[in-house]
Coordinates of C-alpha atoms and ligand atoms in Angstrom, one line a residue:
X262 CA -5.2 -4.6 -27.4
X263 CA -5.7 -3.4 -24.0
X264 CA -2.3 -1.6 -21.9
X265 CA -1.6 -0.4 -18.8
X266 CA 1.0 1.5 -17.3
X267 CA 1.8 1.0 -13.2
X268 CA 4.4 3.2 -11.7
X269 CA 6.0 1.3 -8.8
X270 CA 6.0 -1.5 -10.8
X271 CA 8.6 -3.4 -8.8
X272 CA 7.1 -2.8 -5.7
X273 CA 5.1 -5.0 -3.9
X274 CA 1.7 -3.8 -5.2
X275 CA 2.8 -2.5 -8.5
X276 CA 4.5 -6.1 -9.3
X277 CA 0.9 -8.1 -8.1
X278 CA -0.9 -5.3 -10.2
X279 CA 1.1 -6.6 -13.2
X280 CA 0.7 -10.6 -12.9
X281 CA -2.7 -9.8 -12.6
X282 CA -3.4 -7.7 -16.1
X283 CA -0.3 -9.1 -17.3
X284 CA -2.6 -12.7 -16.9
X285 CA -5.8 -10.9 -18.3
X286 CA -3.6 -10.6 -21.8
X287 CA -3.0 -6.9 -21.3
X288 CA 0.2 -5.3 -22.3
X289 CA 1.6 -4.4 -19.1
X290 CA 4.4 -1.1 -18.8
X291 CA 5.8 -0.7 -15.4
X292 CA 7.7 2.4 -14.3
X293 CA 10.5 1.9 -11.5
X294 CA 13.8 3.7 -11.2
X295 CA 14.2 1.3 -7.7
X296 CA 13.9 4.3 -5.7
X297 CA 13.0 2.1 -2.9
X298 CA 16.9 1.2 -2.3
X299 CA 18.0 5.0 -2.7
X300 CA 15.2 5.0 0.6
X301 CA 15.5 2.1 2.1
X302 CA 19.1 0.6 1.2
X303 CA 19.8 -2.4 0.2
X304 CA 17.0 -4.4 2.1
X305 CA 14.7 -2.3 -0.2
X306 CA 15.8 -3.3 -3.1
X307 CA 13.7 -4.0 -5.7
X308 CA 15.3 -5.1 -8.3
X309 CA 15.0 -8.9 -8.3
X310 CA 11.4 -8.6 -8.8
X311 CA 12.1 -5.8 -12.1
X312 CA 13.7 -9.1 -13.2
X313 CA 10.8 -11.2 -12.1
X314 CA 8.3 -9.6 -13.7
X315 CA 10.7 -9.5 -17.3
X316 CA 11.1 -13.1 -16.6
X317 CA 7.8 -14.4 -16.4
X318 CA 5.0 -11.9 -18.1
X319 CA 5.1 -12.4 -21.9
X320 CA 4.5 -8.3 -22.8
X321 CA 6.3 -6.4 -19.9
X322 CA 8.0 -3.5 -20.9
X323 CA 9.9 -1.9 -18.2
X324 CA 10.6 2.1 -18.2
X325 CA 13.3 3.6 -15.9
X326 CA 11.8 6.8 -15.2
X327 CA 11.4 8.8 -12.1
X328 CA 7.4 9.9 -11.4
X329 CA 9.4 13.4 -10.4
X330 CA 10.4 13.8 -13.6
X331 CA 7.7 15.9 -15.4
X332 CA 8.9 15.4 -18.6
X333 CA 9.5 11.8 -19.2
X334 CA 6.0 11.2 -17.4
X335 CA 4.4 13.3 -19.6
X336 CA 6.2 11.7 -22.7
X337 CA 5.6 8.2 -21.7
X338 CA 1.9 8.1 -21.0
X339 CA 1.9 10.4 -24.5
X340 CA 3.5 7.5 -26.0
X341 CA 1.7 4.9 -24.8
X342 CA -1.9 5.8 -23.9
X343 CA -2.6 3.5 -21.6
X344 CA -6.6 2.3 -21.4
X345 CA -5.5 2.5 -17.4
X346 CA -3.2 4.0 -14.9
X347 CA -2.4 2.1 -11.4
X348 CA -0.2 4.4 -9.5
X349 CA 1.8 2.5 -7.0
X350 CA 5.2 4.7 -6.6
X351 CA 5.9 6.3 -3.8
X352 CA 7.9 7.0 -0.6
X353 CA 5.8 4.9 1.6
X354 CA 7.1 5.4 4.9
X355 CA 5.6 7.3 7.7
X356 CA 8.7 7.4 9.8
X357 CA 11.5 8.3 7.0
X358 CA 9.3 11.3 5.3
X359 CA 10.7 13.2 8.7
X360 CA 14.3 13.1 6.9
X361 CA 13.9 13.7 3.7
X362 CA 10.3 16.2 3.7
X363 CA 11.7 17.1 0.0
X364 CA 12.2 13.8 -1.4
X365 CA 8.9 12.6 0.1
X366 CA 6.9 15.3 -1.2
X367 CA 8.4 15.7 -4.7
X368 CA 7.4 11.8 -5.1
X369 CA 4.1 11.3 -3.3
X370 CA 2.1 14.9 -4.3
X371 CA 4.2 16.1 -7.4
X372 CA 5.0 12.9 -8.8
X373 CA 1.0 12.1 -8.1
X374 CA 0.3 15.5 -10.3
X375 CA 2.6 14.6 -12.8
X376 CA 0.5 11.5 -14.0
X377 CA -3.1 13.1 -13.3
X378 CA -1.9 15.5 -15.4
X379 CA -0.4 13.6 -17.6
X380 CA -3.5 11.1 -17.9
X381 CA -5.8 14.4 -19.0
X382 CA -3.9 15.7 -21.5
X383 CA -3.5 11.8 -23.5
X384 CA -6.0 9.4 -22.3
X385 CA -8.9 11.4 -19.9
X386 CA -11.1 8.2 -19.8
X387 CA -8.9 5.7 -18.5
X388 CA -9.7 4.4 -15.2
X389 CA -7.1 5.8 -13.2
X390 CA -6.2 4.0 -9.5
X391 CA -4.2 5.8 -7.1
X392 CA -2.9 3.9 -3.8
X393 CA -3.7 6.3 -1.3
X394 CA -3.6 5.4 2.7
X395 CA -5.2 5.0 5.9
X396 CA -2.4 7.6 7.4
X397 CA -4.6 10.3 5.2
X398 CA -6.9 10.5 8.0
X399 CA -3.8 10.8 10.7
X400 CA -3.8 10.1 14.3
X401 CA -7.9 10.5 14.5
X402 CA -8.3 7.1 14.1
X403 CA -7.0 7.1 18.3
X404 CA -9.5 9.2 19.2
X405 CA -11.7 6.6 19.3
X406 CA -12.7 4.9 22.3
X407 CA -10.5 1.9 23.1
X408 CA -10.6 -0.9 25.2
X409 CA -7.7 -2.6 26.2
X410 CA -7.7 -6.8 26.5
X411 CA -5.0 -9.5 26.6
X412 CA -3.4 -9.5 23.5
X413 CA -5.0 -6.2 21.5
X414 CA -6.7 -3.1 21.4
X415 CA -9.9 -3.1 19.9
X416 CA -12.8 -0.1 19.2
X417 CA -15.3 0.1 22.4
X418 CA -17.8 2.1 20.3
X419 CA -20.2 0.2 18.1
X420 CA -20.3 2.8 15.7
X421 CA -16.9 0.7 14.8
X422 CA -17.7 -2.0 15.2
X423 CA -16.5 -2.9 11.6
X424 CA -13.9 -0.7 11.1
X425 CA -13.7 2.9 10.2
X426 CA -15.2 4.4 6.8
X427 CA -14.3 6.3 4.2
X428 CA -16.3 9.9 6.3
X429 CA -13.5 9.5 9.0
X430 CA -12.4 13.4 8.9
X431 CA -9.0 13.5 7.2
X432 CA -8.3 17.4 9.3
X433 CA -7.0 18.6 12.2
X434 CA -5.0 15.4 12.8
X435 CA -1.1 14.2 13.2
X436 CA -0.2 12.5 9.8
X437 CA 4.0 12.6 9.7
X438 CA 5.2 14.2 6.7
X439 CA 4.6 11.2 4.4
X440 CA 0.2 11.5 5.7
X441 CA 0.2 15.1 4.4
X442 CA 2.1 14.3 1.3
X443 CA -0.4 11.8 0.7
X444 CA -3.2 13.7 1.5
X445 CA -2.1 16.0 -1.2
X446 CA -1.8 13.3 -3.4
X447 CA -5.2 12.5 -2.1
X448 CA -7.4 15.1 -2.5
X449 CA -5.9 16.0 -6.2
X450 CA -7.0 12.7 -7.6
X451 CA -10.4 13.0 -6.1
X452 CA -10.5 16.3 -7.9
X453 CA -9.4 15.2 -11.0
X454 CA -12.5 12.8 -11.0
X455 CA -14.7 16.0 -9.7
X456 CA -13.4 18.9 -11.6
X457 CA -12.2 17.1 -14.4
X458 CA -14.9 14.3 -15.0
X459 CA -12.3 11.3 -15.2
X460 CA -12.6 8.0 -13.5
X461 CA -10.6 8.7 -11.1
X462 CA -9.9 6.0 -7.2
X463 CA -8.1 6.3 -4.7
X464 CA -7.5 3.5 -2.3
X465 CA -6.7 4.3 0.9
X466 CA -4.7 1.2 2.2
X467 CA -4.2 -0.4 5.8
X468 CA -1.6 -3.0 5.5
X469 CA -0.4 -4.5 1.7
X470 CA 1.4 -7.3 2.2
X471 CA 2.3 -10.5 0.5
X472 CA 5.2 -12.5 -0.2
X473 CA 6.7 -9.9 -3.3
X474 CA 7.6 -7.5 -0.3
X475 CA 11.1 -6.3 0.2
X476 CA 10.0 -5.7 3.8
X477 CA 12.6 -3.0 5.7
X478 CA 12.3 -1.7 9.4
X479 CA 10.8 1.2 8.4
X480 CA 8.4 0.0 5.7
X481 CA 6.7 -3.4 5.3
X482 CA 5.1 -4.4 8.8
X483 CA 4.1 -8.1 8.5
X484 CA 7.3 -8.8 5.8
X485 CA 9.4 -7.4 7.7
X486 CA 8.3 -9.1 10.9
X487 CA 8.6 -12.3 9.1
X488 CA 11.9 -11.6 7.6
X489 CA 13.6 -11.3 11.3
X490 CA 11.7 -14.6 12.4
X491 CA 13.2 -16.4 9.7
X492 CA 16.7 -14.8 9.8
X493 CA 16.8 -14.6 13.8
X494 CA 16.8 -11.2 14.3
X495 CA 15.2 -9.0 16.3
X496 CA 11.9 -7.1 15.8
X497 CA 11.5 -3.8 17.5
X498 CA 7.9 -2.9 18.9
X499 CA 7.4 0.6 19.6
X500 CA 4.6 1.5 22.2
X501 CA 1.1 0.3 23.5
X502 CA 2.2 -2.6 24.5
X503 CA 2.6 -4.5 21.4
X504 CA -1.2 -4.8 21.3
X505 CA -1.9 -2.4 18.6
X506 CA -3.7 -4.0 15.7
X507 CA -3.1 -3.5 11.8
X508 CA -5.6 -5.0 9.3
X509 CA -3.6 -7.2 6.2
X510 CA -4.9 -7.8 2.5
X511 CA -2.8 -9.5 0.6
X512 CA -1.8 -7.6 -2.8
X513 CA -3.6 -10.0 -4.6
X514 CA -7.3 -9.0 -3.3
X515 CA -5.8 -5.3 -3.9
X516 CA -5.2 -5.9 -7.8
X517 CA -8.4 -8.3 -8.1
X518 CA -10.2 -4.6 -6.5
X519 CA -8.1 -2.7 -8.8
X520 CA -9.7 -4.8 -11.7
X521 CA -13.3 -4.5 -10.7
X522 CA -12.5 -0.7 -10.8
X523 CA -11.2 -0.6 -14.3
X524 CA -13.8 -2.9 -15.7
X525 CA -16.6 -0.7 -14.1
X526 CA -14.9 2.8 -13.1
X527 CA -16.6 5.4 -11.2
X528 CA -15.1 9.2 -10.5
X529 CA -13.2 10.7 -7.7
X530 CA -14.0 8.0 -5.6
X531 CA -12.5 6.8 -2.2
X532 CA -12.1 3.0 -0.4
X533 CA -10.8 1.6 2.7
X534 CA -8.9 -0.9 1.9
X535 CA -7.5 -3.7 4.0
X536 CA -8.2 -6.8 5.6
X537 CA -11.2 -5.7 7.3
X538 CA -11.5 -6.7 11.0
X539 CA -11.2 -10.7 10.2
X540 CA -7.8 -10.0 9.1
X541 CA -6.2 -7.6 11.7
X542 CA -4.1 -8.9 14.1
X543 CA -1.9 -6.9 16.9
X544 CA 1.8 -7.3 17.3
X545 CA 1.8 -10.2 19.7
X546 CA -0.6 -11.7 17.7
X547 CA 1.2 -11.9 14.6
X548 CA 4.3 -12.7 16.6
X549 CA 2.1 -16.4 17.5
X550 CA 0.9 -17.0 14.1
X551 CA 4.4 -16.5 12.6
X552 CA 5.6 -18.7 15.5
X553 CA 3.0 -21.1 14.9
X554 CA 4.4 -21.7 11.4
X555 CA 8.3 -21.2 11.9
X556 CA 8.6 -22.9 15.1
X557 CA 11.1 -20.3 15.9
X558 CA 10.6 -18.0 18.9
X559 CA 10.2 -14.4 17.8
X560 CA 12.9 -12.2 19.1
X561 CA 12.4 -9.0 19.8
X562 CA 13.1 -5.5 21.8
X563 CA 10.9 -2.9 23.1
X564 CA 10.4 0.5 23.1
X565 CA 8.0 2.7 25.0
X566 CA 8.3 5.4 22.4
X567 CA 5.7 4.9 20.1
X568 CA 5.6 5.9 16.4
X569 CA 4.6 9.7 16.0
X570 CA 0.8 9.8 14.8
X571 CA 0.8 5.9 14.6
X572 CA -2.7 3.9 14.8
X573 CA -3.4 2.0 18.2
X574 CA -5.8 0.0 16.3
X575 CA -7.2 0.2 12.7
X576 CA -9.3 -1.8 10.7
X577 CA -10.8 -0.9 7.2
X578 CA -14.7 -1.1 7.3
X579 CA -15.0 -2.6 3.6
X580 CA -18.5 -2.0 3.5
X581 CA -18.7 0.2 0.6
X582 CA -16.1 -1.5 -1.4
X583 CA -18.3 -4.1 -1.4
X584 CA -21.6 -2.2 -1.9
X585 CA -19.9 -0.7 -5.3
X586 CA -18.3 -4.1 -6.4
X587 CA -20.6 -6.6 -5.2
X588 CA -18.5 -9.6 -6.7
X589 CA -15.0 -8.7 -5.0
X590 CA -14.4 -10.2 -2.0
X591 CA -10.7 -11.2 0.0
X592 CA -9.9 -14.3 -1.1
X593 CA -6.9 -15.3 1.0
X594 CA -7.2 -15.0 4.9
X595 CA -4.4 -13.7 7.1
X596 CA -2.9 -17.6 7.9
X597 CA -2.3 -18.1 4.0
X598 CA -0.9 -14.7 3.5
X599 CA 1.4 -15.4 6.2
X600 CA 2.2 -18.5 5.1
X601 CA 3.1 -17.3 1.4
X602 CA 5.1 -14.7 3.2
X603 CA 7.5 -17.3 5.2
X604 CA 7.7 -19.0 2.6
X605 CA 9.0 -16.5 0.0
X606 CA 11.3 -15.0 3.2
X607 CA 12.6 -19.2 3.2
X608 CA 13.7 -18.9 -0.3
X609 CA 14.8 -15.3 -0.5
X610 CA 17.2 -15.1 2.8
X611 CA 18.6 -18.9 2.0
X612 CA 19.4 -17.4 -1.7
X613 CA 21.0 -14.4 -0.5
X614 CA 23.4 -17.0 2.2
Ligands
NAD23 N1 2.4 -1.6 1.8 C1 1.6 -1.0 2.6 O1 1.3 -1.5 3.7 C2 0.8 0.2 2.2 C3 -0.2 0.7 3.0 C4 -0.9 1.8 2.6 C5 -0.6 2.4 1.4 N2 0.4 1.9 0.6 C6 0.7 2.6 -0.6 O2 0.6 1.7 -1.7 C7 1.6 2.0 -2.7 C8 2.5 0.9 -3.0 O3 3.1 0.4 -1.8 P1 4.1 -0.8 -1.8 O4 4.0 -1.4 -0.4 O5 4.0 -1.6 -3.0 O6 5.5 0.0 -1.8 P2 6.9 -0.5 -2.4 O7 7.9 0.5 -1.8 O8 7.0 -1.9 -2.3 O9 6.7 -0.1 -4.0 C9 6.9 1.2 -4.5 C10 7.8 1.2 -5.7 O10 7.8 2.5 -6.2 C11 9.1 2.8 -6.6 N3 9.4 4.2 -6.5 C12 9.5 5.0 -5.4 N4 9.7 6.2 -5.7 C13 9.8 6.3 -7.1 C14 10.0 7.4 -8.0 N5 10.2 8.6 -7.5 N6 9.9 7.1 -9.3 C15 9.7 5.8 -9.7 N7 9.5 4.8 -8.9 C16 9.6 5.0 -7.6 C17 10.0 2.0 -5.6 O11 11.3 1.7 -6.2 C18 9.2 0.7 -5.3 O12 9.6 -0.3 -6.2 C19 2.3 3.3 -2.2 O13 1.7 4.4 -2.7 C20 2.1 3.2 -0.7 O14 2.1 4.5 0.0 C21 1.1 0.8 1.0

């Protein structure tokens, strides 16, 4: 009988990553204390899909447990000895980390330690997956030459032509607090692959979205854009014009990824991983598409203050995502995604009144 144990279980990657082995007839343990509400407040809570997943997968065991606390990490992965780890808890915003450095760090890079740790000591050949970012490599990404046209930003260097790569220096860069703590959080799962042996990822996301997202302001681009299309509200732009560009995956194509790495792991690797240049789109261009579908104009305010070390444009080049694991491929193009994602906003907001 195959298990596996994903922290951040009722996030929005942690949840797909369970429907997906949960499907596959593994026994699936989640970890969540809904820390995301204690960050976010109530828009970020996460509850309802805890109660989703204990709903609807046949061997979900859910553990309340904080990934700060040493002890009860260690304990639980001693219990269960999972035959694979997905790490999906964290603080994931770049703008809140500012506010609470502490709390940010103690989750993303001690809470990270904790389970590599944790995974040595009990099960040291279990693939082990941890969701790393595209803020890892800080502002860099915009000191690439950019050209400017109507509705985006987009590289004006063919050496980008399909996105940027894994050798992108991660130094000498603004991150925000929540890049470093990641790059901490970074670098010591590469090294428990190189130092240690064990199989070891880490996948360093543009934008996860889908329609499980509790999408806030500060987290959650593309939910969160939808959420105040379908509620009415208004969306607040900060800087460049609106044009800057974000590549989506859906967190499906992230958990059929995570999948091709367990069944065929490597050590302390690294990925890219987002929607690649076919699914970015800039502000104003996801403003139309969600229009499109809505029919409801897209309010919105802006600011010229844009986000400390934010990306003006970033696209993953998936090239050697796909050169290791030949048979993935994204399945579900930005239209659908965005289309699963009104739709779930549709039923969510009506439900709530
Ligand atoms: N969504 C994105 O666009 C994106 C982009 C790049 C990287 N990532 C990374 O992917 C991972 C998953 O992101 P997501 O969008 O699913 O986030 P999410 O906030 O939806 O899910 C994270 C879950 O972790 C839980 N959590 C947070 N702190 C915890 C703690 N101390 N103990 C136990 N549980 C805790 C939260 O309650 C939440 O349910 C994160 O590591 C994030 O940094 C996400």
């Amino acid at each position: 009988m195959k298990t596996i144990l994903i922290t951040g279980s009722s996030g929005l990657i942690g949840s797909e990553v369970c429907t997906y082995f949960g499907a596959l007839g593994y026994t699936v343990h989640g970890l969540d204390n809904n820390q995301r509400a204690v960050f976010f407040g109530q828009g970020g809570d996460t509850r309802w899909n805890q109660h989703r997943l204990e709903t609807t997968l046949r061997d979900y065991h859910h553990h309340e447990h904080d990934v700060r606390d040493r002890a009860a990490v260690l304990a639980l992965v001693n219990s269960i000895r999972p035959s694979a780890i997905v790490h999906a808890a964290a603080q994931p915003s770049h703008d809140l980390a500012a506010s609470i450095p502490f709390e940010d760090f103690d989750t993303n890079a001690s809470g990270t330690l904790n389970l590599l740790e944790a995974a040595r000591r009990f099960c040291p050949e279990s693939p082990f997956v941890y969701m790393s970012t595209n803020k890892v490599y800080g502002d860099r990404p915009n000191s690439i030459k950019l050209i400017e046209l109507e509705t985006r930003w987009d590289y004006d260097d063919p050496a980008y032509a399909s996105g940027i790569a894994e050798d992108l220096s991660i130094d000498r860069s603004t991150h925000s607090l929540f890049g470093a703590s990641k790059v901490a959080a970074d670098v010591m799962t590469q090294e428990y692959g190189r130092y240690f042996g064990m199989p070891t990822c880490c996948l360093r996301g543009g934008c996860l979205t889908g329609p499980n997202h509790s999408g806030v302001v500060l987290h959650g681009f593309l939910s969160y854009l939808i959420k105040c299309n379908v509620e009415g509200r208004d969306y607040c732009v900060f800087g460049y014009k609106g044009k800057q560009v974000r590549d989506n995956i859906h967190s499906f194509d992230v958990a059929a990824f995570i999948h091709a790495f367990v069944e065929a792991p490597r050590s302390g690797e690294v990925y890219n991983l987002g929607g690649g240049r076919d699914n970015s789109c800039s502000i104003l261009e996801a403003f139309a598409l969600v229009e499109s579908r809505t029919g409801k104009a897209q309010r919105h305010k802006y600011s010229d203050v844009a986000r400390v070390g934010d990306h003006i444009c970033y696209y993953s080049d998936l090239a050697r995502m796909k050169q290791h694991y030949p048979n993935w491929t994204i399945t579900k193009n930005l239209g659908q995604t965005i289309d699963e994602i009104v739709a779930s906003w549709d039923t969510r907001s009506s439900a709530q009144g």
